[in-house]
PDB file of C-alpha atoms in Angstrom:
ATOM      1  CA  UNK A   1     -11.744-149.100  90.527  1.00  0.00           C
ATOM      2  CA  UNK A   2      -9.756-151.842  89.284  1.00  0.00           C
ATOM      3  CA  UNK A   3      -8.423-152.538  92.767  1.00  0.00           C
ATOM      4  CA  UNK A   4     -11.989-153.191  94.021  1.00  0.00           C
ATOM      5  CA  UNK A   5     -13.208-155.420  91.170  1.00  0.00           C
ATOM      6  CA  UNK A   6      -9.996-157.414  91.907  1.00  0.00           C
ATOM      7  CA  UNK A   7     -11.025-157.900  95.763  1.00  0.00           C
ATOM      8  CA  UNK A   8     -14.496-158.828  94.599  1.00  0.00           C
ATOM      9  CA  UNK A   9     -12.907-161.582  92.300  1.00  0.00           C
ATOM     10  CA  UNK A  10     -10.111-162.902  94.887  1.00  0.00           C
ATOM     11  CA  UNK A  11     -13.255-162.956  97.763  1.00  0.00           C
ATOM     12  CA  UNK A  12     -15.490-164.792  95.034  1.00  0.00           C
ATOM     13  CA  UNK A  13     -12.696-167.509  94.293  1.00  0.00           C
ATOM     14  CA  UNK A  14     -11.771-167.652  98.022  1.00  0.00           C
ATOM     15  CA  UNK A  15     -15.274-169.043  98.633  1.00  0.00           C
ATOM     16  CA  UNK A  16     -14.400-171.795  96.209  1.00  0.00           C
ATOM     17  CA  UNK A  17     -16.596-170.429  93.146  1.00  0.00           C
ATOM     18  CA  UNK A  18     -14.452-170.734  90.113  1.00  0.00           C
ATOM     19  CA  UNK A  19     -14.809-167.390  87.941  1.00  0.00           C
ATOM     20  CA  UNK A  20     -12.981-167.974  84.455  1.00  0.00           C
ATOM     21  CA  UNK A  21     -10.476-164.951  83.595  1.00  0.00           C
ATOM     22  CA  UNK A  22     -12.073-164.139  80.141  1.00  0.00           C
ATOM     23  CA  UNK A  23     -15.613-163.387  82.239  1.00  0.00           C
ATOM     24  CA  UNK A  24     -13.696-160.948  84.792  1.00  0.00           C
ATOM     25  CA  UNK A  25     -11.845-159.008  81.784  1.00  0.00           C
ATOM     26  CA  UNK A  26     -15.413-158.729  79.902  1.00  0.00           C
ATOM     27  CA  UNK A  27     -17.173-157.707  82.886  1.00  0.00           C
ATOM     28  CA  UNK A  28     -14.191-155.456  83.552  1.00  0.00           C
ATOM     29  CA  UNK A  29     -14.362-153.612  80.010  1.00  0.00           C
ATOM     30  CA  UNK A  30     -18.103-153.183  80.538  1.00  0.00           C
ATOM     31  CA  UNK A  31     -17.880-151.187  83.462  1.00  0.00           C
ATOM     32  CA  UNK A  32     -14.991-148.772  82.854  1.00  0.00           C
ATOM     33  CA  UNK A  33     -16.131-144.984  82.747  1.00  0.00           C
ATOM     34  CA  UNK A  34     -17.121-143.345  79.234  1.00  0.00           C
ATOM     35  CA  UNK A  35     -13.457-141.926  78.789  1.00  0.00           C
ATOM     36  CA  UNK A  36     -12.309-145.187  78.445  1.00  0.00           C
ATOM     37  CA  UNK A  37     -14.294-146.379  75.543  1.00  0.00           C
ATOM     38  CA  UNK A  38     -12.253-145.732  72.643  1.00  0.00           C
ATOM     39  CA  UNK A  39      -9.225-147.826  74.016  1.00  0.00           C
ATOM     40  CA  UNK A  40     -11.700-150.376  75.290  1.00  0.00           C
ATOM     41  CA  UNK A  41     -12.857-150.899  71.758  1.00  0.00           C
ATOM     42  CA  UNK A  42      -9.461-151.337  70.387  1.00  0.00           C
ATOM     43  CA  UNK A  43      -8.812-154.007  73.374  1.00  0.00           C
ATOM     44  CA  UNK A  44     -11.789-155.629  72.263  1.00  0.00           C
ATOM     45  CA  UNK A  45     -11.134-155.676  68.692  1.00  0.00           C
ATOM     46  CA  UNK A  46      -7.212-156.435  68.422  1.00  0.00           C
ATOM     47  CA  UNK A  47      -6.397-157.596  71.799  1.00  0.00           C
ATOM     48  CA  UNK A  48      -6.895-161.767  72.588  1.00  0.00           C
ATOM     49  CA  UNK A  49      -9.677-161.550  75.147  1.00  0.00           C
ATOM     50  CA  UNK A  50      -9.476-165.418  75.782  1.00  0.00           C
ATOM     51  CA  UNK A  51      -5.578-165.151  76.923  1.00  0.00           C
ATOM     52  CA  UNK A  52      -5.738-161.412  78.174  1.00  0.00           C
ATOM     53  CA  UNK A  53      -5.682-161.275  81.959  1.00  0.00           C
ATOM     54  CA  UNK A  54      -7.233-158.454  84.292  1.00  0.00           C
ATOM     55  CA  UNK A  55      -3.783-157.044  85.022  1.00  0.00           C
ATOM     56  CA  UNK A  56      -3.113-156.886  81.097  1.00  0.00           C
ATOM     57  CA  UNK A  57      -6.333-154.961  80.801  1.00  0.00           C
ATOM     58  CA  UNK A  58      -5.677-152.359  84.035  1.00  0.00           C
ATOM     59  CA  UNK A  59      -1.936-151.691  82.758  1.00  0.00           C
ATOM     60  CA  UNK A  60      -3.359-150.721  79.316  1.00  0.00           C
ATOM     61  CA  UNK A  61      -6.000-148.871  80.622  1.00  0.00           C
ATOM     62  CA  UNK A  62      -3.098-146.900  82.877  1.00  0.00           C
ATOM     63  CA  UNK A  63      -0.964-146.165  80.023  1.00  0.00           C
ATOM     64  CA  UNK A  64      -4.320-145.033  77.877  1.00  0.00           C
ATOM     65  CA  UNK A  65      -4.909-142.538  81.107  1.00  0.00           C
ATOM     66  CA  UNK A  66      -1.371-141.678  81.366  1.00  0.00           C
ATOM     67  CA  UNK A  67      -1.147-140.636  77.739  1.00  0.00           C
ATOM     68  CA  UNK A  68      -4.332-138.266  78.236  1.00  0.00           C
ATOM     69  CA  UNK A  69      -2.616-136.920  81.162  1.00  0.00           C
ATOM     70  CA  UNK A  70       0.241-135.630  78.956  1.00  0.00           C
ATOM     71  CA  UNK A  71      -1.941-133.902  76.267  1.00  0.00           C
ATOM     72  CA  UNK A  72      -3.566-131.516  78.917  1.00  0.00           C
ATOM     73  CA  UNK A  73      -0.118-130.453  80.288  1.00  0.00           C
ATOM     74  CA  UNK A  74      -0.084-127.084  80.874  1.00  0.00           C
ATOM     75  CA  UNK A  75       3.394-126.316  80.322  1.00  0.00           C
ATOM     76  CA  UNK A  76       3.276-128.208  76.620  1.00  0.00           C
ATOM     77  CA  UNK A  77       0.322-126.174  75.431  1.00  0.00           C
ATOM     78  CA  UNK A  78       2.008-122.874  76.701  1.00  0.00           C
ATOM     79  CA  UNK A  79       5.250-124.055  74.627  1.00  0.00           C
ATOM     80  CA  UNK A  80       2.896-124.452  72.093  1.00  0.00           C
ATOM     81  CA  UNK A  81       1.113-121.391  72.301  1.00  0.00           C
ATOM     82  CA  UNK A  82       4.577-119.415  72.265  1.00  0.00           C
ATOM     83  CA  UNK A  83       5.167-121.155  69.083  1.00  0.00           C
ATOM     84  CA  UNK A  84       2.159-120.062  67.721  1.00  0.00           C
ATOM     85  CA  UNK A  85       2.582-116.305  68.687  1.00  0.00           C
ATOM     86  CA  UNK A  86       6.243-116.687  67.199  1.00  0.00           C
ATOM     87  CA  UNK A  87       4.614-118.204  63.981  1.00  0.00           C
ATOM     88  CA  UNK A  88       2.444-115.198  63.551  1.00  0.00           C
ATOM     89  CA  UNK A  89       4.958-112.808  63.938  1.00  0.00           C
ATOM     90  CA  UNK A  90       7.218-114.142  61.199  1.00  0.00           C
ATOM     91  CA  UNK A  91       4.032-114.409  59.031  1.00  0.00           C
ATOM     92  CA  UNK A  92       3.196-110.809  59.982  1.00  0.00           C
ATOM     93  CA  UNK A  93       7.030-109.940  59.306  1.00  0.00           C
ATOM     94  CA  UNK A  94       6.961-111.785  55.498  1.00  0.00           C
ATOM     95  CA  UNK A  95       3.707-110.158  54.651  1.00  0.00           C
ATOM     96  CA  UNK A  96       5.452-106.685  55.477  1.00  0.00           C
ATOM     97  CA  UNK A  97       8.064-107.848  53.387  1.00  0.00           C
ATOM     98  CA  UNK A  98       6.090-108.827  50.636  1.00  0.00           C
ATOM     99  CA  UNK A  99       3.767-105.593  50.356  1.00  0.00           C
ATOM    100  CA  UNK A 100       7.227-103.305  50.603  1.00  0.00           C
ATOM    101  CA  UNK A 101       8.565-105.297  47.472  1.00  0.00           C
ATOM    102  CA  UNK A 102       5.344-105.439  46.137  1.00  0.00           C
ATOM    103  CA  UNK A 103       5.705-101.486  43.626  1.00  0.00           C
ATOM    104  CA  UNK A 104       8.693-103.545  42.297  1.00  0.00           C
ATOM    105  CA  UNK A 105       8.755-106.463  39.680  1.00  0.00           C
ATOM    106  CA  UNK A 106       6.383-107.950  37.637  1.00  0.00           C
ATOM    107  CA  UNK A 107       2.617-108.346  39.022  1.00  0.00           C
ATOM    108  CA  UNK A 108       3.272-105.992  41.900  1.00  0.00           C
ATOM    109  CA  UNK A 109       0.216-103.672  42.884  1.00  0.00           C
ATOM    110  CA  UNK A 110       2.601-100.854  41.774  1.00  0.00           C
ATOM    111  CA  UNK A 111       3.420-101.777  38.815  1.00  0.00           C
ATOM    112  CA  UNK A 112       0.657-102.137  35.541  1.00  0.00           C
ATOM    113  CA  UNK A 113      -0.954-104.975  35.591  1.00  0.00           C
ATOM    114  CA  UNK A 114      -2.192-107.207  33.125  1.00  0.00           C
ATOM    115  CA  UNK A 115      -4.650-104.897  30.726  1.00  0.00           C
ATOM    116  CA  UNK A 116      -3.922-101.598  32.313  1.00  0.00           C
ATOM    117  CA  UNK A 117      -1.512 -98.730  31.308  1.00  0.00           C
ATOM    118  CA  UNK A 118      -0.418 -97.217  28.016  1.00  0.00           C
ATOM    119  CA  UNK A 119      -1.780 -98.128  24.668  1.00  0.00           C
ATOM    120  CA  UNK A 120      -4.462-101.226  26.439  1.00  0.00           C
ATOM    121  CA  UNK A 121      -8.060-100.691  26.640  1.00  0.00           C
ATOM    122  CA  UNK A 122     -10.606 -98.466  24.831  1.00  0.00           C
ATOM    123  CA  UNK A 123     -10.562 -94.824  23.642  1.00  0.00           C
ATOM    124  CA  UNK A 124      -8.207 -92.388  22.042  1.00  0.00           C
ATOM    125  CA  UNK A 125      -5.266 -93.703  19.823  1.00  0.00           C
ATOM    126  CA  UNK A 126      -6.132 -97.569  19.591  1.00  0.00           C
ATOM    127  CA  UNK A 127      -6.124 -97.473  15.950  1.00  0.00           C
ATOM    128  CA  UNK A 128      -9.652 -98.729  15.383  1.00  0.00           C
ATOM    129  CA  UNK A 129     -11.502 -95.776  13.991  1.00  0.00           C
ATOM    130  CA  UNK A 130     -12.984 -94.457  16.810  1.00  0.00           C
ATOM    131  CA  UNK A 131     -10.891 -91.425  17.512  1.00  0.00           C
ATOM    132  CA  UNK A 132     -11.810 -89.974  13.967  1.00  0.00           C
TER     133      UNK A 132
END
């Protein structure tokens, strides 16, 4: 795409017509595919379009495209999946270990929790006169 645009601009300039670089840069940024809209907005906001060349814009777009390709790398996704599986395995082991230790100590499901057990609650032996 950039090569085609560059060929057109070179052809127009060779015929003697003068086209300013900023005009070509703006037209180029307007014509890029939708997948580049985010980087185009960034270039327009933070780049100095008056001093920017078409080659600079193309370089930035190519860099962005290469970066996007890196995110879709299947090797990386498999590595992340393995990491995720390992993480699930570890969390499963932690849950199993915690459930086996639950009967010991304070607050575990096997121990008497708050408000339960001997001497607490309603009924006989409370000493409030209801067992007479």
